[in-house]
């Protein structure tokens, strides 16, 4: 049974704001806002984990941020990463609690779409095995596509994170269609023995609609919380989102 829906807080955009002014001196004590401080604020607000993504182009989180957050913030760390030898190497040194394999393109503003597990089966399997051998639980960020979920199960992923971007962008009757896709995907992932998480585009207004999706363990949410924090502070913004998750119905 799910006792409660967990909240993973993505603090990448705190680093995005810092990089807008301090890209050349990200490690300086004068560089603000500080992602480590943001991690502590999220902890105070009731976050169950932190998510960070060190991208290949280092557009927001830097390697040093990741290692400081891991060392200084007593929360489980979810390390989003491209499926590359460079990122696997960083993860093996960082030793996060979880690693979430995501697609990555230099042209995109943020991660768009899920990982094509079917199209990169052996490459993805290799990364999963290397991470798991180091004691890191591995999640795959995938679209609510039943073929991709079967592929994720076939290579031994511990978890899937369902990409909720299409749901978040849907209008009218499309919302119900996207929710139906997520429901089917969550049921299949759960039946295959994988933990089911979800993320992307979830905000304070649409999060309750996801309560129709069974077997969810954790939602990973970032942009809307950081945006809300401009008005109320990060601790309060996390606390508000955490409260919105309380009514999620437990599922067997």
Tab-separated table of C-alpha atoms in Angstrom:
chain	number	residue	atom	x	y	z
A	1	UNK	CA	0.000	0.000	0.000
A	2	UNK	CA	1.113	3.556	-0.680
A	3	UNK	CA	1.041	5.284	2.709
A	4	UNK	CA	1.386	8.744	1.160
A	5	UNK	CA	2.479	10.279	-2.093
A	6	UNK	CA	6.090	11.399	-1.823
A	7	UNK	CA	7.397	14.719	-3.123
A	8	UNK	CA	10.739	14.959	-4.865
A	9	UNK	CA	11.750	18.591	-5.347
A	10	UNK	CA	13.803	19.453	-8.405
A	11	UNK	CA	16.047	22.424	-7.630
A	12	UNK	CA	17.737	22.751	-11.036
A	13	UNK	CA	16.141	26.140	-11.689
A	14	UNK	CA	17.724	27.586	-8.576
A	15	UNK	CA	21.028	26.938	-10.336
A	16	UNK	CA	19.562	28.319	-13.588
A	17	UNK	CA	18.958	31.648	-11.850
A	18	UNK	CA	22.465	31.641	-10.405
A	19	UNK	CA	24.030	30.886	-13.776
A	20	UNK	CA	22.229	33.859	-15.334
A	21	UNK	CA	24.669	36.131	-13.517
A	22	UNK	CA	27.401	33.940	-12.046
A	23	UNK	CA	28.112	31.422	-14.806
A	24	UNK	CA	31.848	32.068	-14.584
A	25	UNK	CA	32.012	31.924	-10.804
A	26	UNK	CA	29.374	29.361	-9.860
A	27	UNK	CA	31.526	28.016	-7.027
A	28	UNK	CA	32.135	31.403	-5.456
A	29	UNK	CA	30.530	32.029	-2.040
A	30	UNK	CA	29.069	35.197	-3.594
A	31	UNK	CA	27.206	33.277	-6.306
A	32	UNK	CA	23.509	33.337	-5.542
A	33	UNK	CA	21.046	31.757	-5.180
A	34	UNK	CA	22.803	28.710	-3.762
A	35	UNK	CA	21.424	25.269	-4.697
A	36	UNK	CA	22.718	23.795	-1.431
A	37	UNK	CA	20.749	26.355	0.571
A	38	UNK	CA	17.745	25.557	-1.610
A	39	UNK	CA	18.154	21.911	-0.677
A	40	UNK	CA	18.036	22.766	3.010
A	41	UNK	CA	14.966	24.958	2.449
A	42	UNK	CA	13.226	22.104	0.615
A	43	UNK	CA	14.040	19.784	3.512
A	44	UNK	CA	12.437	22.228	5.963
A	45	UNK	CA	9.353	22.347	3.757
A	46	UNK	CA	8.893	18.593	3.938
A	47	UNK	CA	10.512	17.395	0.705
A	48	UNK	CA	11.023	13.635	0.629
A	49	UNK	CA	13.923	13.806	-1.815
A	50	UNK	CA	15.867	16.202	-4.015
A	51	UNK	CA	16.249	15.912	-7.771
A	52	UNK	CA	19.152	17.477	-9.646
A	53	UNK	CA	20.233	17.141	-13.276
A	54	UNK	CA	23.834	17.734	-14.261
A	55	UNK	CA	23.481	18.171	-18.006
A	56	UNK	CA	26.244	17.609	-20.505
A	57	UNK	CA	26.406	21.344	-21.266
A	58	UNK	CA	26.333	22.259	-17.529
A	59	UNK	CA	23.652	24.871	-18.169
A	60	UNK	CA	22.494	24.903	-14.550
A	61	UNK	CA	23.763	22.367	-12.009
A	62	UNK	CA	27.536	21.996	-11.895
A	63	UNK	CA	29.464	18.934	-10.766
A	64	UNK	CA	30.490	20.711	-7.573
A	65	UNK	CA	26.829	21.472	-6.780
A	66	UNK	CA	25.968	17.797	-6.992
A	67	UNK	CA	28.725	16.712	-4.635
A	68	UNK	CA	27.984	19.481	-2.124
A	69	UNK	CA	24.264	18.689	-2.106
A	70	UNK	CA	25.013	14.997	-1.634
A	71	UNK	CA	27.360	15.725	1.270
A	72	UNK	CA	25.457	18.509	2.991
A	73	UNK	CA	21.714	17.951	2.551
A	74	UNK	CA	20.331	14.942	4.472
A	75	UNK	CA	17.710	13.965	1.906
A	76	UNK	CA	17.669	11.101	-0.586
A	77	UNK	CA	19.197	12.331	-3.843
A	78	UNK	CA	17.744	11.586	-7.262
A	79	UNK	CA	20.391	12.221	-9.927
A	80	UNK	CA	18.896	12.845	-13.367
A	81	UNK	CA	21.423	12.005	-16.055
A	82	UNK	CA	21.890	11.407	-19.728
A	83	UNK	CA	22.825	7.884	-20.780
A	84	UNK	CA	26.497	8.663	-21.370
A	85	UNK	CA	29.765	7.273	-20.049
A	86	UNK	CA	30.580	10.710	-18.598
A	87	UNK	CA	27.395	10.844	-16.531
A	88	UNK	CA	27.609	7.226	-15.438
A	89	UNK	CA	31.115	7.984	-14.205
A	90	UNK	CA	29.902	10.996	-12.222
A	91	UNK	CA	27.056	8.966	-10.734
A	92	UNK	CA	29.421	6.217	-9.644
A	93	UNK	CA	31.476	8.787	-7.731
A	94	UNK	CA	28.473	10.728	-6.418
A	95	UNK	CA	26.611	7.615	-5.267
A	96	UNK	CA	23.099	9.106	-5.218
A	97	UNK	CA	20.247	7.076	-3.823
A	98	UNK	CA	18.556	7.054	-7.211
A	99	UNK	CA	19.591	7.725	-10.781
A	100	UNK	CA	16.958	8.665	-13.351
A	101	UNK	CA	18.046	8.124	-16.942
A	102	UNK	CA	16.643	10.804	-19.225
A	103	UNK	CA	16.999	11.823	-22.878
A	104	UNK	CA	19.105	14.908	-23.380
A	105	UNK	CA	19.436	17.349	-26.268
A	106	UNK	CA	21.482	20.540	-26.276
A	107	UNK	CA	18.724	22.348	-28.184
A	108	UNK	CA	15.929	21.747	-25.688
A	109	UNK	CA	15.112	24.185	-22.906
A	110	UNK	CA	14.236	21.360	-20.548
A	111	UNK	CA	13.855	17.602	-20.943
A	112	UNK	CA	11.158	17.051	-23.560
A	113	UNK	CA	9.708	13.590	-23.982
A	114	UNK	CA	10.690	10.291	-22.508
A	115	UNK	CA	13.710	8.102	-23.047
A	116	UNK	CA	13.446	5.810	-26.074
A	117	UNK	CA	14.350	2.604	-24.273
A	118	UNK	CA	13.332	0.434	-27.222
A	119	UNK	CA	15.658	2.355	-29.527
A	120	UNK	CA	18.665	2.117	-27.205
A	121	UNK	CA	18.075	-1.139	-25.393
A	122	UNK	CA	21.632	-2.392	-24.940
A	123	UNK	CA	23.114	1.028	-24.189
A	124	UNK	CA	20.467	1.671	-21.561
A	125	UNK	CA	20.774	-1.830	-20.116
A	126	UNK	CA	24.529	-1.355	-19.717
A	127	UNK	CA	24.058	1.910	-17.811
A	128	UNK	CA	21.373	0.353	-15.596
A	129	UNK	CA	23.598	-2.581	-14.685
A	130	UNK	CA	26.640	-0.409	-13.914
A	131	UNK	CA	24.618	1.850	-11.638
A	132	UNK	CA	22.830	-0.975	-9.871
A	133	UNK	CA	26.118	-2.760	-9.222
A	134	UNK	CA	27.153	0.363	-7.299
A	135	UNK	CA	24.029	0.147	-5.136
A	136	UNK	CA	22.103	2.889	-6.970
A	137	UNK	CA	18.428	2.296	-7.721
A	138	UNK	CA	17.684	3.176	-11.321
A	139	UNK	CA	14.643	4.874	-12.806
A	140	UNK	CA	13.866	5.461	-16.472
A	141	UNK	CA	12.038	8.639	-17.497
A	142	UNK	CA	9.621	7.405	-20.154
A	143	UNK	CA	6.431	8.364	-21.921
A	144	UNK	CA	3.267	6.500	-20.874
A	145	UNK	CA	3.811	4.092	-23.763
A	146	UNK	CA	3.193	0.447	-22.904
A	147	UNK	CA	5.948	-0.744	-25.240
A	148	UNK	CA	8.495	1.453	-23.488
A	149	UNK	CA	7.334	0.210	-20.092
A	150	UNK	CA	7.763	-3.397	-21.196
A	151	UNK	CA	11.248	-2.487	-22.423
A	152	UNK	CA	12.090	-0.829	-19.092
A	153	UNK	CA	11.040	-3.968	-17.242
A	154	UNK	CA	13.019	-6.182	-19.618
A	155	UNK	CA	16.310	-4.453	-18.780
A	156	UNK	CA	15.739	-4.592	-15.041
A	157	UNK	CA	14.902	-0.989	-14.148
A	158	UNK	CA	13.915	-0.553	-10.511
A	159	UNK	CA	11.558	2.321	-11.258
A	160	UNK	CA	9.930	4.271	-14.039
A	161	UNK	CA	9.114	7.960	-13.977
A	162	UNK	CA	6.149	8.606	-16.217
A	163	UNK	CA	6.530	11.714	-18.346
A	164	UNK	CA	3.482	13.856	-17.580
A	165	UNK	CA	4.290	16.650	-20.027
A	166	UNK	CA	1.577	15.737	-22.530
A	167	UNK	CA	-0.960	15.618	-19.708
A	168	UNK	CA	0.200	19.013	-18.411
A	169	UNK	CA	-0.143	20.590	-21.873
A	170	UNK	CA	-3.467	18.956	-22.731
A	171	UNK	CA	-6.691	20.925	-23.104
A	172	UNK	CA	-10.338	19.920	-22.931
A	173	UNK	CA	-11.044	16.288	-23.674
A	174	UNK	CA	-7.367	15.623	-24.272
A	175	UNK	CA	-6.806	15.766	-20.510
A	176	UNK	CA	-8.896	12.648	-19.973
A	177	UNK	CA	-7.111	10.916	-22.862
A	178	UNK	CA	-3.700	11.638	-21.338
A	179	UNK	CA	-4.866	10.555	-17.898
A	180	UNK	CA	-6.084	7.280	-19.398
A	181	UNK	CA	-2.639	6.713	-20.902
A	182	UNK	CA	-1.016	7.392	-17.544
A	183	UNK	CA	-3.427	5.062	-15.741
A	184	UNK	CA	-2.671	2.207	-18.146
A	185	UNK	CA	1.058	2.851	-17.924
A	186	UNK	CA	1.052	2.954	-14.128
A	187	UNK	CA	-0.895	-0.304	-13.918
A	188	UNK	CA	1.512	-2.057	-16.279
A	189	UNK	CA	4.609	-0.709	-14.529
A	190	UNK	CA	3.271	-1.755	-11.147
A	191	UNK	CA	2.335	-5.209	-12.425
A	192	UNK	CA	5.882	-5.589	-13.753
A	193	UNK	CA	7.246	-4.990	-10.254
A	194	UNK	CA	8.636	-1.497	-10.828
A	195	UNK	CA	8.101	1.524	-8.592
A	196	UNK	CA	6.033	4.104	-10.475
A	197	UNK	CA	6.872	7.790	-10.181
A	198	UNK	CA	5.787	10.714	-12.353
A	199	UNK	CA	7.006	14.160	-13.299
A	200	UNK	CA	7.177	17.055	-15.772
A	201	UNK	CA	4.824	20.000	-16.005
A	202	UNK	CA	3.019	19.185	-12.758
A	203	UNK	CA	1.878	22.323	-10.938
A	204	UNK	CA	-0.294	23.504	-8.062
A	205	UNK	CA	-3.403	23.578	-10.277
A	206	UNK	CA	-3.192	20.245	-12.090
A	207	UNK	CA	-1.614	17.978	-9.488
A	208	UNK	CA	-4.932	16.787	-8.034
A	209	UNK	CA	-5.978	15.445	-11.444
A	210	UNK	CA	-3.133	12.942	-11.222
A	211	UNK	CA	-4.871	11.310	-8.266
A	212	UNK	CA	-6.756	9.312	-10.913
A	213	UNK	CA	-3.481	7.494	-11.649
A	214	UNK	CA	-2.979	4.484	-9.352
A	215	UNK	CA	0.216	3.056	-7.853
A	216	UNK	CA	2.175	6.334	-7.810
A	217	UNK	CA	4.946	6.496	-5.221
A	218	UNK	CA	6.561	9.890	-5.865
A	219	UNK	CA	6.027	13.014	-7.927
A	220	UNK	CA	9.115	14.936	-9.000
A	221	UNK	CA	8.252	18.622	-9.288
A	222	UNK	CA	10.521	21.596	-9.854
A	223	UNK	CA	9.635	24.606	-11.991
A	224	UNK	CA	6.314	25.451	-10.383
A	225	UNK	CA	7.766	25.188	-6.858
A	226	UNK	CA	10.734	27.414	-7.682
A	227	UNK	CA	8.361	29.863	-9.386
A	228	UNK	CA	6.077	29.934	-6.361
A	229	UNK	CA	9.083	30.457	-4.111
A	230	UNK	CA	9.612	33.920	-5.637
A	231	UNK	CA	6.471	34.972	-3.793
A	232	UNK	CA	6.448	32.891	-0.621
A	233	UNK	CA	9.938	31.428	-0.221
A	234	UNK	CA	11.068	27.919	-1.083
A	235	UNK	CA	10.256	26.305	2.254
A	236	UNK	CA	6.656	27.560	2.118
A	237	UNK	CA	6.319	26.638	-1.563
A	238	UNK	CA	7.416	23.067	-0.844
A	239	UNK	CA	5.140	22.878	2.180
A	240	UNK	CA	2.161	24.011	0.080
A	241	UNK	CA	2.806	21.379	-2.590
A	242	UNK	CA	3.378	18.678	-0.006
A	243	UNK	CA	-0.013	19.468	1.527
A	244	UNK	CA	-1.682	19.119	-1.865
A	245	UNK	CA	-0.403	15.543	-2.125
A	246	UNK	CA	-1.972	14.390	1.150
A	247	UNK	CA	-5.361	13.348	-0.327
A	248	UNK	CA	-3.810	10.913	-2.817
A	249	UNK	CA	-5.632	7.605	-2.303
A	250	UNK	CA	-3.516	4.644	-1.237
A	251	UNK	CA	-3.470	1.845	-3.787
A	252	UNK	CA	-2.638	-1.801	-3.378
